[in-house]
Structure formats: C-alpha cells, structure tokens
Amino acid sequence: MTEKIYSEAIEAILKGDVEKATAIARRGLDDGMDPLELMTHGFIPGINQVGDLFGSGKLFIPGLVKSAAAMEKATAVINAAIPQEQAAVRGKIVIGTVEGDMHDIGKTIVVALLRANGFDVLDLGRDVAIARFIEEAEKFGADIIGTSTLLTTTMVVQKELEEELKNSGLKGKYKTIVGGAPVTQRWANRIGADAFAQDAGDGVKKVKQLLL
Ligand code: B1M
C-alpha cells in the first residue's frame, strides 16, 4: 500500500498533474502516513527524476514548470500537516532563498519542519538580497540566518553574505546555516558558514546544535 502511494506520487509529479498530486498527498495523510515519509519517498524522488530528465535534455521548460506546480501544491498540503510541537520558542531564524534564485520548494519544507519543532521562523521567500537578510534579521532579533540555493551560479551569494556579515561586524551576532541541492559541508567550511544541512530533518538538528 505504502509503496503504491509512493509510486503514484512520483508519477503525478512526472506528469505534472496538479490535481492528482494534491489528491495523493491528501489521501496519504488521511491514511495516517507520516507527512515527511510521504514527501521523502514519494514526491521528492518524483521531482528529482524531473530534474534529471530536464538536466539530460529529455524534458523542457514547460514540462519542468508543470511538474514544479504539482510539487508546490503537494508540498503545501504536506507542510500544513506536519505536527506542531507545543514547546516554548527555541530560537529565532530568518530564512530565504538567495537573490537570483526562484527555487523554494525545499526551503518551504525546512521552514515547516523548523516551525513544527518550536522555532520562530521569518520566511523571506525567494530572490532575497543580502541586505534584506541582514535588515530583517536585525528587526526580527534573529539568532540565525539561513540561506537556501539550488543554482550553482547563485551559491556565491551565500559566500557574499558571510563577507558582508564580517565587514559589518555582525558575524558573531548571527549564526549562519546554508542548504540547497548543490550545497555541501565542504562549501559551508570554505565560505565560513556555521552549519550546513542536507535536508529538512538535518536542518532542525543543526539549528538545535547552533543554539546550544
Ligand atoms: Co530548476 N533547476 N531551474 N526549477 N529545478 C534545478 C535546480 C536543476 C538542477 C535542474 C537540472 O538542470 N537538472 C538546474 C540547476 C543547474 C545548476 O545550477 N547547475 C535548474 C535550472 C537550470 C533552472 C532554470 C535556470 C531553468 C531555466 O529557466 N532555463 C530556472 C532558474 C530560475 C531561477 O531560479 N532564476 C529554473 C526554474 C525552476 C522552476 C521555477 C520551474 C522550479 C522551481 C519551483 C519552486 O521552487 N517553487 C524548478 C525545479 C522544480 C527544479 C528541480 C527539478 C527540483 C528542485 C526541488 O524542488 N527539489 C531541480 C532539480 C533538482 O534539484 N533535482 C532544478 C525538491 C526539494 C525538496 O529539494 O530544494 O534540494 P531541495 O531542498 C532540500 C535540501 O536541499 C535541503 O532541504 C530540502 C528538503 O529536503 N535544503 C535546505 C534546501 N534548502 C535548505 C536550507 C537550509 C537547510 C536545508 O537551511 C537554511
């Protein structure tokens, strides 16, 4: 039963079928599936296959956009179902996708899971300029600034944020965490970010460690 719904989720994303993807997400949740399991074993492999097809020239922009729309809808349904922890606020995080990058599906999962774990998260959305990350962190009283990027060409913005924090004397005030498909621990070390997270669950773990 579980395997069947995973393969249905993959197929709905591959076909870019928004209605089907939404219905599968709802059905899985109604059947008592864990939201993150459904995301991790169904929808994410689906969008990764789409990425591979696009990357190898077997799928074109309209197909990518359709699949992305199905993935966005399924992600919204699943994010809304992540159980919320009732504990006191554990820390404040400002998070966004860096300037020049419109990818935000993974970032929204990270935001949902952080909120579910008791963190106060200000989600700045996508295409966020460095100055805005810093301004909003100041206003929000953030402990951590988190950046996501999916494009190799915009990874450099994470480095520029580190430089800007250093230049403005704010590096000690905020911890930083970086993520996104092309981002690695090696990159985080190279640019001086305080943490790297592989996925949303790892993001929660690393944020907890940063706040110890
Ligand atoms: Co685009 N895209 N895309 N795309 N897209 C990629 C990234 C690409 C790898 C596809 C490919 O060629 N194989 C490629 C980038 C190549 C490169 O950089 N070398 C690419 C390209 C080229 C482009 C365009 C340039 C295409 C074009 O127009 N010619 C264009 C760029 C637009 C722009 O940003 N300026 C573009 C556009 C789009 C859409 C808008 C259609 C859509 C995005 C819709 C949206 O996000 N709302 C889209 C999509 C869907 C993808 C793929 C297929 C899937 C991305 C995704 O949602 N993954 C992607 C291929 C791929 O990555 N396999 C691709 C699922 C998501 C759950 O995973 O985002 O990695 P991910 O998030 C994970 C972890 O990384 C981590 O946790 C998340 C949950 O587990 N994580 C964090 C992420 N952020 C974190 C932050 C943290 C901690 C953890 O702390 C702060």
Short mmCIF file of C-alpha atoms and ligand atoms in Angstrom, two decimals, residues 44 47-48 50-52 54-55 61 64-65 68 71-72 95 100-107 109-110 126 146-148 150-153 177-181 197-200 203, ligand 1:
data_model
loop_
_atom_site.label_atom_id
_atom_site.label_comp_id
_atom_site.label_asym_id
_atom_site.label_seq_id
_atom_site.Cartn_x
_atom_site.Cartn_y
_atom_site.Cartn_z
CA ILE A 44 10.98 14.27 -3.69
CA ILE A 47 10.81 15.96 -8.65
CA ASN A 48 14.40 14.63 -8.65
CA VAL A 50 12.05 15.54 -13.31
CA GLY A 51 15.33 17.35 -12.61
CA ASP A 52 17.32 14.50 -14.16
CA PHE A 54 15.45 18.24 -17.58
CA GLY A 55 19.20 18.12 -17.00
CA ILE A 61 10.81 24.22 -19.58
CA LEU A 64 9.53 21.42 -15.69
CA VAL A 65 7.09 24.22 -14.82
CA ALA A 68 7.04 22.18 -10.28
CA MET A 71 5.21 19.62 -6.46
CA GLU A 72 4.43 23.05 -4.96
CA ILE A 95 15.43 32.20 6.21
CA GLY A 100 18.70 35.39 -8.32
CA ASP A 101 17.20 32.04 -7.32
CA MET A 102 13.48 31.24 -7.58
CA HIS A 103 13.64 27.69 -6.17
CA ASP A 104 11.82 27.49 -2.87
CA ILE A 105 10.13 24.09 -2.54
CA GLY A 106 12.86 22.60 -0.33
CA LYS A 107 13.17 25.79 1.68
CA ILE A 109 9.84 22.16 3.84
CA VAL A 110 12.74 23.30 6.03
CA ARG A 126 12.86 33.68 -2.63
CA GLY A 146 19.54 30.55 6.91
CA THR A 147 20.02 30.62 3.15
CA SER A 148 18.92 28.17 0.51
CA LEU A 150 19.56 25.44 -5.87
CA LEU A 151 21.64 27.03 -8.61
CA THR A 152 25.39 26.65 -8.79
CA THR A 153 25.51 30.22 -10.14
CA ILE A 177 23.22 27.86 8.07
CA VAL A 178 23.34 27.01 4.38
CA GLY A 179 21.45 24.43 2.32
CA GLY A 180 20.17 23.52 -1.13
CA ALA A 181 20.88 20.70 -3.58
CA ALA A 197 22.12 20.88 6.33
CA GLN A 198 21.46 18.11 3.85
CA ASP A 199 17.69 18.07 4.28
CA ALA A 200 14.93 19.46 6.47
CA GLY A 203 18.31 21.42 9.28
CO1 B1M B 1 15.12 24.48 -11.67
N1 B1M B 1 16.96 23.85 -11.80
N2 B1M B 1 15.53 25.97 -12.86
N3 B1M B 1 13.25 24.96 -11.47
N4 B1M B 1 14.90 22.84 -10.77
C1 B1M B 1 17.35 22.73 -10.94
C2 B1M B 1 17.92 23.22 -9.63
C3 B1M B 1 18.43 21.99 -11.85
C4 B1M B 1 19.47 21.19 -11.04
C5 B1M B 1 17.72 21.09 -12.89
C6 B1M B 1 18.69 20.39 -13.80
O1 B1M B 1 19.22 21.00 -14.70
N5 B1M B 1 18.94 19.11 -13.57
C7 B1M B 1 19.05 23.22 -12.63
C8 B1M B 1 20.23 23.91 -11.95
C9 B1M B 1 21.55 23.59 -12.61
C10 B1M B 1 22.69 24.28 -11.96
O2 B1M B 1 22.60 25.20 -11.22
N6 B1M B 1 23.86 23.80 -12.27
C11 B1M B 1 17.85 24.13 -12.74
C12 B1M B 1 17.72 25.17 -13.70
C13 B1M B 1 18.80 25.26 -14.74
C14 B1M B 1 16.64 26.08 -13.70
C15 B1M B 1 16.42 27.28 -14.64
C16 B1M B 1 17.68 28.10 -14.95
C17 B1M B 1 15.76 26.73 -15.92
C18 B1M B 1 15.58 27.77 -16.99
O3 B1M B 1 14.80 28.68 -16.84
N7 B1M B 1 16.32 27.60 -18.06
C19 B1M B 1 15.38 28.11 -13.85
C20 B1M B 1 16.05 29.08 -12.88
C21 B1M B 1 15.11 30.11 -12.32
C22 B1M B 1 15.77 30.90 -11.19
O4 B1M B 1 15.80 30.42 -10.09
N8 B1M B 1 16.34 32.05 -11.51
C23 B1M B 1 14.68 27.03 -13.07
C24 B1M B 1 13.35 27.10 -12.67
C25 B1M B 1 12.68 26.12 -11.96
C26 B1M B 1 11.19 26.18 -11.64
C27 B1M B 1 10.71 27.59 -11.29
C28 B1M B 1 10.41 25.66 -12.83
C29 B1M B 1 11.09 25.10 -10.49
C30 B1M B 1 11.19 25.70 -9.06
C31 B1M B 1 9.82 25.97 -8.44
C32 B1M B 1 9.95 26.34 -6.98
O5 B1M B 1 10.93 26.08 -6.32
N9 B1M B 1 8.90 26.97 -6.49
C33 B1M B 1 12.35 24.26 -10.73
C34 B1M B 1 12.55 22.97 -10.18
C35 B1M B 1 11.35 22.32 -9.51
C36 B1M B 1 13.82 22.31 -10.22
C37 B1M B 1 14.18 20.87 -9.74
C38 B1M B 1 13.64 19.91 -10.79
C39 B1M B 1 13.68 20.44 -8.38
C40 B1M B 1 14.03 21.36 -7.20
C41 B1M B 1 13.25 20.91 -5.98
O6 B1M B 1 12.21 21.47 -5.66
N10 B1M B 1 13.71 19.81 -5.32
C42 B1M B 1 15.76 20.96 -9.72
C43 B1M B 1 16.46 19.62 -9.91
C44 B1M B 1 16.87 19.01 -8.60
O7 B1M B 1 17.21 19.68 -7.65
N11 B1M B 1 16.87 17.70 -8.53
C45 B1M B 1 16.04 22.11 -10.62
C46 B1M B 1 12.99 19.18 -4.20
C47 B1M B 1 13.37 19.83 -2.88
C48 B1M B 1 12.60 19.16 -1.74
O8 B1M B 1 14.76 19.62 -2.68
O9 B1M B 1 15.31 22.08 -2.95
O10 B1M B 1 17.15 20.34 -2.70
P1 B1M B 1 15.79 20.81 -2.39
O11 B1M B 1 15.69 21.00 -0.79
C49 B1M B 1 16.09 20.02 0.16
C50 B1M B 1 17.57 20.12 0.57
O12 B1M B 1 18.41 20.68 -0.43
C51 B1M B 1 17.55 20.90 1.84
O13 B1M B 1 16.32 20.50 2.44
C52 B1M B 1 15.33 20.35 1.43
C53 B1M B 1 14.33 19.33 1.86
O14 B1M B 1 14.90 18.04 1.97
N12 B1M B 1 17.59 22.36 1.84
C54 B1M B 1 17.98 23.05 2.95
C55 B1M B 1 17.21 23.24 0.91
N13 B1M B 1 17.35 24.50 1.37
C56 B1M B 1 17.82 24.42 2.62
C57 B1M B 1 18.15 25.42 3.55
C58 B1M B 1 18.63 25.01 4.79
C59 B1M B 1 18.77 23.66 5.11
C60 B1M B 1 18.46 22.66 4.19
O15 B1M B 1 18.96 25.88 5.76
C61 B1M B 1 18.83 27.26 5.54
#
